[in-house]
Amino acid sequence: MRYFPIFVDTQNQHCLVVGAGEVAARKIELLLKTEAQITVVAPEVTPTVKTYAEQGKISLLERRFRDTDIQDQTLIFVATNNSQLNQHIHEIASKAGLMVNVVDNPPLCRFITPAIVDRSPIVIALSSAGVAPVLLRYLRQKLETLIPQRISQLGRLFEQFRDKVKQHFNDLDSRRAFWEEVMEGDIAEQALNGNHEEAVKAIESKLANSSAQQPLAGTVYLIGAGPGDPELLTFKALRIMQKADVVVYDRLVSSDILEMVRRDAEKVYVGKAKSKHTLPQDDINHLLVERAKAGQRVVRLKGGDPFVFGRGGEEIETLIEHEINFQVIPGITAATGAASYSGIPLTHRAHAQSVVFATGHLKDDTIDLDWPALVQKNQTLVFYMGLTGLHIICEQLIQHGLAPSTPIALVQSATTHEQQILTGTLENIVERAKQSTIAPPTLIIVGSVVSLHESFAPYNQLNRNKLIQP
C-alpha cells in the first residue's frame, strides 16, 4: 500500500491553491466543503473562482506565485499548465515537509485526493493510487446507490451520544455492544427515516435501562471460511466477522479472508500443519470457552466447512458442556471448491451417481477406513488431508478392487491463485507426485469424473489450474 489513507483535520488550517482555471475551481469546490481557510494565487482567474472570492469564501491573490506563498500552509494544490512551475512548487514544498498535490501528475504528488462519498459526518474515501480513475468512478456510483442518504443523521445521533455512552459503560466491549444494538434496531430506523427526536428519546431510554455492570453474554461463532477464495464467503459469515472481538483461525484460512475481519479484533492463530500443532485441539476448545465467558464475541474461523473434517463437532461438545451459546455458519467445503475450480464434477450421470468424503489423515502410520465400502461402481471418492498417505490410499483402493488405471487428481490450494493440479492414475500418481512440487494443503479426487477435467477446464471461467508436469 503506497498511499496510506488518512483524514486531515481542516479546522483552522490553511490550504493553498496555485492556479485559478476550471481544474483549480473543481479542487476549490471540494475544499469549500471543509473548514479550511483557502488562499488562491494566480495571475489569471476564471469567473467561477472570482465569484468565490467575491462571496468571501476564499482569499484571492491575482498575481504570479511566490516561493513565500507556501509558508504556514497545511495542504498545497497546484493546478497550472506550466510544467516548470509545477515541478518547482513540488520541490520547494517537499523540501519544507509540506503536503503538495500537483493535479493529474502522480509523480509530483505527496498526497492524492480520493473519490468521495459524502454523507458528513460519514465520509467514504476511495483511491486507486491514480491508476484506475474510471474504475473508481464506477465503485463510487455503486456506493452512492447503496448507502442511505440519511446515514448522516445516524452519524450525528452517534456523535450526540458518544460521550454519554462512554461515561455510562466502563469498557470498550460494552460500548460496542450497545452501539451495535442501536444500529440493528428501531432506533437506527427512526434516524434513517428522519425522525431525529424520536430516535433521541429512544436512545436515552435504552441508555437509562442498560446497566453498566451488566455482564455481557459471550457467543462463539463457528464460521466456515471456504476453500480459500474470499468471494466464496457467505454474507452472514462476513457480517459476523465484522463484529468479532477475537478471531481464532487456522492455517487454511487465507490472508485475503483474514483481511475481512474487523480491523481491531484480536487474532489468535491456532494453525495445524503436519505433526505441528500451535495449540492442541483440547486447548483450542477451552480457549473458546474462556473468551466467551469473558463476554467476548468469538469467531472460530475454519478453512472449508466446520462440520466437514473441521472438528466443529468436538468444539461444540465443549461449548455445550460449559453452557456457552454458539452459532454455526457453514462454508463451502474444499471438495466442492476444488471440483468447481478445476473442472472436475463430483457427480455425472455417465460417470458417478454418488460421492464419498473421507479423511486421509494418518494415525499411527495407518489409514483406518472401510475400503470395501469406498470401492463401489460409479462412485467418486474425495480424500481430505491425504497427501502424506497417498501411497497407502492408492494401494488399498487397488487391492480392494479399483482398476490401477482409475483416474486420480491432486488439487493443491484449491480456489486460490496458488491452485495447482496433478492428474494421473492409481498406479502412477505416487511417482508423479514425488517428481512434482505438489504440497499440502492438497485434496485427492478419485474416479472416472477426473477424466472430464481436460475437456471441461479450458471452458471453465473459474479455472485457476496450474497444471503440474513432473
Coordinates of C-alpha atoms in Angstrom, one line a residue:
M1 CA 0.0 0.0 0.0
R2 CA 1.9 3.0 -1.3
Y3 CA -0.7 5.7 -0.2
F4 CA -1.7 5.5 3.4
P5 CA -5.4 6.6 3.8
I6 CA -5.9 9.3 6.4
F7 CA -8.4 12.1 7.1
V8 CA -6.9 15.5 7.7
D9 CA -8.5 17.8 10.3
T10 CA -9.0 21.1 8.3
Q11 CA -10.3 23.2 11.2
N12 CA -8.2 26.4 11.5
Q13 CA -5.9 25.1 8.8
H14 CA -4.6 26.9 5.7
C15 CA -4.8 25.5 2.2
L16 CA -3.1 27.0 -0.9
V17 CA -4.3 26.5 -4.4
V18 CA -1.9 27.7 -7.2
G19 CA -3.9 28.3 -10.3
A20 CA -7.4 29.6 -11.0
G21 CA -8.6 27.7 -14.1
E22 CA -11.5 25.3 -14.3
V23 CA -9.4 22.4 -12.9
A24 CA -8.4 24.5 -9.9
A25 CA -12.0 25.5 -9.5
R26 CA -13.0 21.9 -9.0
K27 CA -10.4 21.5 -6.3
I28 CA -11.6 24.7 -4.6
E29 CA -15.2 23.5 -4.7
L30 CA -14.1 20.3 -2.9
L31 CA -12.1 22.3 -0.3
L32 CA -15.1 24.6 0.3
K33 CA -16.8 21.6 1.9
T34 CA -14.2 21.6 4.6
E35 CA -13.4 24.1 7.3
A36 CA -10.1 25.1 5.8
Q37 CA -9.0 28.7 5.1
I38 CA -8.4 28.8 1.3
T39 CA -5.9 31.0 -0.5
V40 CA -5.8 31.0 -4.3
V41 CA -2.9 32.6 -6.2
A42 CA -2.9 33.0 -10.0
P43 CA -2.4 35.8 -12.5
E44 CA -5.4 34.9 -14.5
V45 CA -8.7 33.9 -12.8
T46 CA -11.8 32.2 -14.2
P47 CA -15.3 33.7 -13.4
T48 CA -16.1 30.7 -11.1
V49 CA -13.1 31.4 -8.9
K50 CA -13.6 35.1 -8.9
T51 CA -17.2 34.6 -7.7
Y52 CA -15.9 32.5 -4.8
A53 CA -13.6 35.4 -3.9
E54 CA -16.4 38.0 -4.2
Q55 CA -18.6 35.9 -1.9
G56 CA -15.8 35.9 0.7
K57 CA -15.3 32.1 0.5
I58 CA -11.6 32.3 -0.5
S59 CA -8.7 34.7 -0.3
L60 CA -7.6 35.5 -3.9
L61 CA -4.2 36.8 -4.9
E62 CA -4.2 37.8 -8.6
R63 CA -0.5 37.6 -9.3
R64 CA 2.2 35.1 -10.0
F65 CA 3.2 32.5 -7.5
R66 CA 6.0 33.4 -5.0
D67 CA 8.0 30.9 -3.0
T68 CA 6.9 32.5 0.2
D69 CA 3.3 31.6 -0.6
I70 CA 3.8 28.1 0.8
Q71 CA 4.6 29.4 4.3
D72 CA 2.0 28.4 7.0
Q73 CA 0.1 26.1 4.6
T74 CA -1.1 22.7 5.5
L75 CA -2.1 21.5 2.0
I76 CA -1.0 22.8 -1.3
F77 CA -2.8 22.1 -4.6
V78 CA -1.1 23.0 -7.8
A79 CA -3.3 23.3 -10.9
T80 CA -1.4 25.2 -13.6
N81 CA -0.5 24.4 -17.2
N82 CA 3.1 25.4 -16.5
S83 CA 5.1 22.2 -16.0
Q84 CA 8.2 24.0 -14.9
L85 CA 6.3 25.9 -12.2
N86 CA 4.5 22.7 -11.1
Q87 CA 7.9 21.0 -10.7
H88 CA 9.3 23.9 -8.8
I89 CA 6.4 24.1 -6.3
H90 CA 6.6 20.4 -5.8
E91 CA 10.3 20.6 -5.0
I92 CA 10.2 23.5 -2.5
A93 CA 7.0 22.2 -0.8
S94 CA 8.5 18.7 -0.4
K95 CA 11.8 20.2 0.9
A96 CA 9.7 22.1 3.5
G97 CA 7.9 18.9 4.5
L98 CA 4.6 20.1 3.2
M99 CA 1.8 18.1 1.6
V100 CA 1.6 19.0 -2.0
N101 CA -0.6 17.7 -4.9
V102 CA 0.1 18.6 -8.5
V103 CA -3.2 17.8 -10.2
D104 CA -3.1 14.9 -12.7
N105 CA 0.6 14.3 -12.1
P106 CA 1.0 11.5 -9.6
P107 CA 4.9 11.6 -9.6
L108 CA 4.6 15.2 -8.2
C109 CA 2.1 14.3 -5.5
R110 CA 2.9 13.8 -1.9
F111 CA -0.8 13.0 -1.4
I112 CA -3.7 12.3 -3.7
T113 CA -7.3 13.3 -3.4
P114 CA -9.7 10.3 -3.3
A115 CA -13.1 9.8 -4.8
I116 CA -15.6 10.8 -2.0
V117 CA -19.0 9.6 -0.9
D118 CA -20.1 12.5 1.3
R119 CA -22.7 11.9 4.0
S120 CA -21.0 14.1 6.6
P121 CA -20.1 13.3 9.3
I122 CA -19.8 9.9 7.5
V123 CA -17.3 10.3 4.6
I124 CA -16.1 7.4 2.5
A125 CA -12.9 7.9 0.5
L126 CA -11.8 5.7 -2.4
S127 CA -8.5 5.6 -4.1
S128 CA -6.9 3.7 -7.0
A129 CA -3.5 5.3 -6.4
G130 CA -4.2 7.3 -9.6
V131 CA -4.1 4.3 -11.9
A132 CA -7.8 3.5 -12.5
P133 CA -10.0 6.6 -12.3
V134 CA -12.8 5.0 -14.4
L135 CA -13.0 2.0 -12.1
L136 CA -13.0 4.4 -9.1
R137 CA -16.0 6.3 -10.5
Y138 CA -17.8 3.0 -11.1
L139 CA -17.3 2.0 -7.4
R140 CA -18.3 5.4 -6.2
Q141 CA -21.6 5.2 -8.2
K142 CA -22.3 1.8 -6.7
L143 CA -21.7 3.1 -3.1
E144 CA -23.9 6.1 -3.7
T145 CA -26.8 3.9 -4.5
L146 CA -26.2 1.5 -1.6
I147 CA -25.7 4.0 1.2
P148 CA -28.8 5.7 2.5
Q149 CA -28.9 9.5 2.0
R150 CA -29.8 10.0 5.7
I151 CA -26.9 8.0 7.1
S152 CA -25.5 11.4 8.0
Q153 CA -28.4 11.8 10.5
L154 CA -27.5 8.5 12.1
G155 CA -23.8 9.6 12.3
R156 CA -24.9 12.8 14.1
L157 CA -27.0 10.8 16.5
F158 CA -23.9 8.7 17.4
E159 CA -21.9 11.9 17.8
Q160 CA -24.5 13.4 20.1
F161 CA -24.5 10.4 22.5
R162 CA -20.8 9.4 22.1
D163 CA -19.7 10.9 25.4
K164 CA -22.8 9.8 27.3
V165 CA -22.3 6.2 26.3
K166 CA -18.6 6.4 27.1
Q167 CA -19.4 7.6 30.6
H168 CA -22.1 5.0 31.1
F169 CA -20.1 1.9 30.1
N170 CA -16.6 1.4 31.5
D171 CA -15.2 -0.9 28.9
L172 CA -14.9 -0.9 25.1
D173 CA -16.7 -4.2 24.6
S174 CA -19.9 -3.0 26.4
R175 CA -19.9 0.3 24.4
R176 CA -19.5 -1.6 21.2
A177 CA -22.3 -4.0 22.0
F178 CA -24.6 -1.1 22.9
W179 CA -24.0 0.7 19.6
E180 CA -24.4 -2.4 17.6
E181 CA -27.8 -3.0 19.2
V182 CA -28.7 0.6 18.3
M183 CA -27.6 0.0 14.8
E184 CA -29.6 -3.2 14.3
G185 CA -32.8 -2.0 16.0
D186 CA -35.6 0.5 15.6
I187 CA -33.5 3.5 16.8
A188 CA -31.4 3.4 13.7
E189 CA -34.5 3.1 11.5
Q190 CA -36.0 6.2 13.2
A191 CA -32.9 8.2 12.4
L192 CA -32.7 7.0 8.9
N193 CA -36.4 7.9 8.4
G194 CA -35.7 11.5 9.6
N195 CA -37.4 11.1 13.0
H196 CA -34.4 12.5 14.9
E197 CA -36.4 13.5 18.1
E198 CA -37.9 10.0 18.4
A199 CA -34.5 8.4 17.9
V200 CA -33.1 10.7 20.7
K201 CA -35.8 9.7 23.1
A202 CA -35.4 6.0 22.3
I203 CA -31.6 6.0 22.8
E204 CA -32.0 7.9 26.1
S205 CA -34.4 5.3 27.3
K206 CA -32.2 2.5 26.2
L207 CA -29.2 4.0 27.9
A208 CA -31.2 4.5 31.1
N209 CA -32.3 0.9 31.2
S210 CA -28.8 -0.5 30.4
S211 CA -26.8 -1.5 33.4
A212 CA -23.1 -0.5 33.2
Q213 CA -22.4 -3.5 35.4
Q214 CA -24.4 -6.0 33.4
P215 CA -22.2 -8.8 32.3
L216 CA -22.2 -9.5 28.5
A217 CA -23.2 -12.9 27.3
G218 CA -20.4 -14.2 25.1
T219 CA -21.1 -16.2 22.0
V220 CA -19.0 -18.4 19.8
Y221 CA -19.5 -18.4 16.0
L222 CA -18.0 -21.4 14.1
I223 CA -17.6 -20.0 10.6
G224 CA -16.6 -21.9 7.5
A225 CA -14.2 -19.7 5.6
G226 CA -14.5 -21.8 2.5
P227 CA -11.6 -23.2 0.5
G228 CA -9.7 -20.0 0.0
D229 CA -11.3 -17.6 -2.5
P230 CA -12.7 -14.7 -0.4
E231 CA -15.6 -14.3 -2.8
L232 CA -16.9 -17.7 -1.7
L233 CA -17.7 -16.4 1.8
T234 CA -21.3 -16.2 2.7
F235 CA -22.9 -12.8 3.5
K236 CA -23.6 -14.0 7.1
A237 CA -20.1 -15.1 7.6
L238 CA -18.8 -11.7 6.5
R239 CA -21.3 -9.8 8.7
I240 CA -20.3 -11.8 11.9
M241 CA -16.6 -11.5 11.1
Q242 CA -17.1 -7.7 11.2
K243 CA -18.4 -7.9 14.7
A244 CA -15.8 -10.2 16.2
D245 CA -13.9 -9.3 19.4
V246 CA -11.5 -12.1 18.9
V247 CA -10.9 -14.4 15.9
V248 CA -9.4 -17.9 16.4
Y249 CA -8.2 -19.1 13.0
D250 CA -6.3 -22.0 11.5
R251 CA -3.7 -22.5 8.8
L252 CA -6.2 -23.0 6.0
V253 CA -7.7 -19.5 6.3
S254 CA -6.3 -17.4 3.5
S255 CA -4.7 -14.0 4.2
D256 CA -7.3 -12.4 1.9
I257 CA -10.1 -13.7 4.1
L258 CA -8.4 -12.7 7.3
E259 CA -8.2 -9.1 5.9
M260 CA -12.0 -9.1 6.0
V261 CA -12.1 -9.4 9.8
R262 CA -12.8 -6.3 11.9
R263 CA -9.5 -4.3 12.0
D264 CA -9.3 -4.0 15.8
A265 CA -10.3 -7.6 16.5
E266 CA -7.7 -9.7 18.3
K267 CA -6.5 -12.5 16.1
V268 CA -5.3 -15.8 17.6
Y269 CA -3.5 -18.3 15.3
V270 CA -4.0 -22.0 16.2
G271 CA -2.9 -23.5 12.9
K272 CA -2.2 -27.1 12.4
A273 CA 0.3 -28.5 9.9
K274 CA 1.6 -32.0 9.6
S275 CA 2.8 -33.1 13.1
K276 CA 2.9 -29.4 14.2
H277 CA 0.0 -28.1 16.3
T278 CA 0.3 -24.5 17.5
L279 CA -2.4 -25.4 20.1
P280 CA -3.7 -28.9 20.7
Q281 CA -7.4 -29.3 20.0
D282 CA -8.4 -29.5 23.7
D283 CA -6.6 -26.2 24.3
I284 CA -8.5 -24.6 21.4
N285 CA -11.8 -25.9 22.8
H286 CA -11.1 -24.3 26.2
L287 CA -9.8 -21.1 24.7
L288 CA -13.2 -20.6 23.0
V289 CA -14.9 -21.2 26.4
E290 CA -12.6 -18.9 28.2
R291 CA -13.1 -16.0 25.8
A292 CA -16.9 -16.5 25.6
K293 CA -17.1 -16.5 29.4
A294 CA -15.3 -13.2 29.4
G295 CA -18.2 -11.7 27.4
Q296 CA -16.4 -11.7 24.0
R297 CA -17.9 -12.5 20.6
V298 CA -15.6 -15.2 19.5
V299 CA -15.3 -16.2 15.8
R300 CA -13.7 -19.6 15.2
L301 CA -12.7 -19.3 11.6
K302 CA -12.0 -22.5 9.8
G303 CA -11.0 -23.4 6.3
G304 CA -13.8 -25.1 4.4
D305 CA -16.8 -26.1 6.4
P306 CA -16.7 -26.5 10.2
F307 CA -18.6 -29.8 10.0
V308 CA -16.6 -31.4 7.2
F309 CA -13.3 -32.6 8.8
G310 CA -13.2 -29.3 10.6
R311 CA -13.5 -30.7 14.2
G312 CA -16.5 -28.4 14.7
G313 CA -18.4 -31.2 16.4
E314 CA -15.7 -31.6 19.1
E315 CA -15.6 -27.8 19.8
I316 CA -19.4 -27.7 20.1
E317 CA -19.4 -30.5 22.6
T318 CA -17.1 -28.5 24.8
L319 CA -19.2 -25.4 24.4
I320 CA -22.4 -27.2 25.4
E321 CA -20.6 -28.7 28.4
H322 CA -19.9 -25.2 29.6
E323 CA -23.3 -23.8 28.6
I324 CA -21.8 -21.4 26.0
N325 CA -24.1 -20.0 23.3
F326 CA -22.9 -20.7 19.8
Q327 CA -23.9 -20.5 16.1
V328 CA -22.5 -22.4 13.1
I329 CA -22.2 -20.6 9.8
P330 CA -21.5 -23.2 7.1
G331 CA -18.9 -22.7 4.4
I332 CA -18.1 -24.2 1.0
T333 CA -16.1 -27.3 1.7
A334 CA -12.8 -27.9 -0.1
A335 CA -14.2 -30.7 -2.1
T336 CA -16.8 -28.7 -3.9
G337 CA -14.5 -25.7 -4.3
A338 CA -11.7 -27.8 -5.8
A339 CA -14.1 -29.6 -8.1
S340 CA -15.7 -26.4 -9.4
Y341 CA -12.4 -24.5 -9.9
S342 CA -10.6 -27.4 -11.6
G343 CA -13.4 -28.5 -13.9
I344 CA -14.0 -31.9 -12.2
P345 CA -17.7 -32.6 -11.5
L346 CA -18.1 -34.8 -8.4
T347 CA -21.1 -36.4 -9.9
H348 CA -22.1 -37.0 -13.5
R349 CA -24.8 -39.3 -14.9
A350 CA -22.4 -41.1 -17.1
H351 CA -19.6 -41.5 -14.5
A352 CA -20.7 -41.2 -10.9
Q353 CA -24.0 -41.3 -9.1
S354 CA -22.6 -40.9 -5.6
V355 CA -19.7 -39.2 -3.9
V356 CA -18.0 -40.1 -0.6
F357 CA -15.8 -37.8 1.5
A358 CA -13.1 -39.5 3.6
T359 CA -10.1 -38.4 5.6
G360 CA -6.7 -39.4 4.6
H361 CA -5.2 -38.2 7.9
L362 CA -2.7 -40.8 9.1
K363 CA -2.8 -42.1 12.7
D364 CA 0.0 -44.5 13.7
D365 CA 1.0 -44.6 10.1
T366 CA -2.2 -46.3 9.0
I367 CA -5.5 -45.1 7.5
D368 CA -8.3 -47.0 9.1
L369 CA -11.1 -46.8 6.5
D370 CA -13.8 -49.1 5.3
W371 CA -12.1 -49.8 2.0
P372 CA -14.7 -52.2 0.6
A373 CA -17.4 -49.5 1.1
L374 CA -15.2 -47.0 -0.8
V375 CA -14.6 -49.2 -3.8
Q376 CA -18.0 -49.1 -5.4
K377 CA -19.1 -48.8 -9.0
N378 CA -19.9 -45.3 -10.3
Q379 CA -18.7 -43.5 -7.2
T380 CA -16.4 -40.5 -6.7
L381 CA -14.0 -40.5 -3.8
V382 CA -12.6 -37.4 -2.2
F383 CA -9.9 -37.6 0.4
Y384 CA -9.0 -34.7 2.7
M385 CA -5.5 -34.4 4.2
G386 CA -4.4 -37.4 2.3
L387 CA -1.1 -36.4 0.5
T388 CA 1.2 -38.0 3.1
G389 CA -0.7 -41.2 2.9
L390 CA -1.2 -41.2 -0.9
H391 CA 0.7 -44.4 -1.4
I392 CA -1.5 -46.2 1.2
I393 CA -4.7 -44.9 -0.4
C394 CA -3.7 -46.0 -3.9
E395 CA -2.5 -49.4 -2.7
Q396 CA -5.7 -50.1 -0.7
L397 CA -8.0 -48.9 -3.4
I398 CA -6.3 -51.2 -6.0
Q399 CA -6.1 -54.1 -3.5
H400 CA -9.9 -53.8 -2.9
G401 CA -11.0 -53.7 -6.5
L402 CA -10.4 -50.4 -8.2
A403 CA -8.6 -50.7 -11.5
P404 CA -5.0 -49.4 -11.5
S405 CA -5.9 -47.2 -14.5
T406 CA -8.6 -45.3 -12.4
P407 CA -8.1 -41.6 -12.9
I408 CA -7.0 -39.5 -9.9
A409 CA -6.3 -35.8 -9.3
L410 CA -4.4 -33.9 -6.7
V411 CA -5.6 -30.4 -6.2
Q412 CA -3.4 -28.1 -4.2
S413 CA -4.6 -24.8 -2.6
A414 CA -8.0 -25.1 -4.3
T415 CA -9.8 -21.9 -5.5
T416 CA -6.8 -19.7 -4.7
H417 CA -4.4 -18.2 -7.2
E418 CA -1.8 -20.8 -6.0
Q419 CA -4.1 -23.6 -7.1
Q420 CA -2.2 -26.5 -8.8
I421 CA -3.4 -29.8 -10.2
L422 CA -1.6 -33.0 -10.9
T423 CA -3.5 -35.8 -12.6
G424 CA -2.6 -39.5 -13.2
T425 CA -3.9 -42.9 -12.3
L426 CA -3.8 -45.0 -9.2
E427 CA -0.8 -46.9 -10.5
N428 CA 1.4 -43.9 -11.4
I429 CA 0.2 -40.9 -9.3
V430 CA 2.6 -41.7 -6.3
E431 CA 5.6 -41.5 -8.6
R432 CA 4.3 -38.4 -10.4
A433 CA 3.7 -36.7 -7.0
K434 CA 7.3 -37.4 -5.9
Q435 CA 8.7 -35.8 -9.1
S436 CA 6.4 -32.7 -8.7
T437 CA 6.2 -29.7 -6.4
I438 CA 2.8 -30.7 -5.0
A439 CA 2.4 -30.0 -1.3
P440 CA -0.3 -29.6 1.4
P441 CA -3.0 -28.5 1.6
T442 CA -4.0 -30.9 -1.2
L443 CA -7.3 -32.6 -1.9
I444 CA -7.4 -36.0 -3.7
I445 CA -10.2 -36.8 -6.1
V446 CA -10.6 -40.4 -7.4
G447 CA -12.9 -41.7 -10.1
S448 CA -13.7 -41.5 -13.8
V449 CA -15.0 -37.9 -13.4
V450 CA -11.4 -36.9 -13.3
S451 CA -11.1 -37.8 -16.9
L452 CA -13.5 -34.9 -17.7
H453 CA -11.0 -32.4 -16.4
E454 CA -9.1 -31.9 -19.7
S455 CA -12.2 -31.2 -21.7
F456 CA -14.0 -29.1 -19.1
A457 CA -11.2 -27.0 -17.7
P458 CA -10.4 -24.8 -20.8
Y459 CA -14.0 -23.5 -20.9
N460 CA -14.4 -23.1 -17.1
Q461 CA -14.2 -19.4 -16.2
L462 CA -13.4 -20.3 -12.6
N463 CA -10.4 -22.4 -13.8
R464 CA -7.3 -21.4 -11.9
N465 CA -5.3 -24.5 -12.6
K466 CA -1.5 -24.5 -12.9
L467 CA -1.0 -27.9 -14.4
I468 CA 2.0 -29.7 -12.9
Q469 CA 4.2 -31.6 -15.3
P470 CA 6.5 -33.8 -13.3

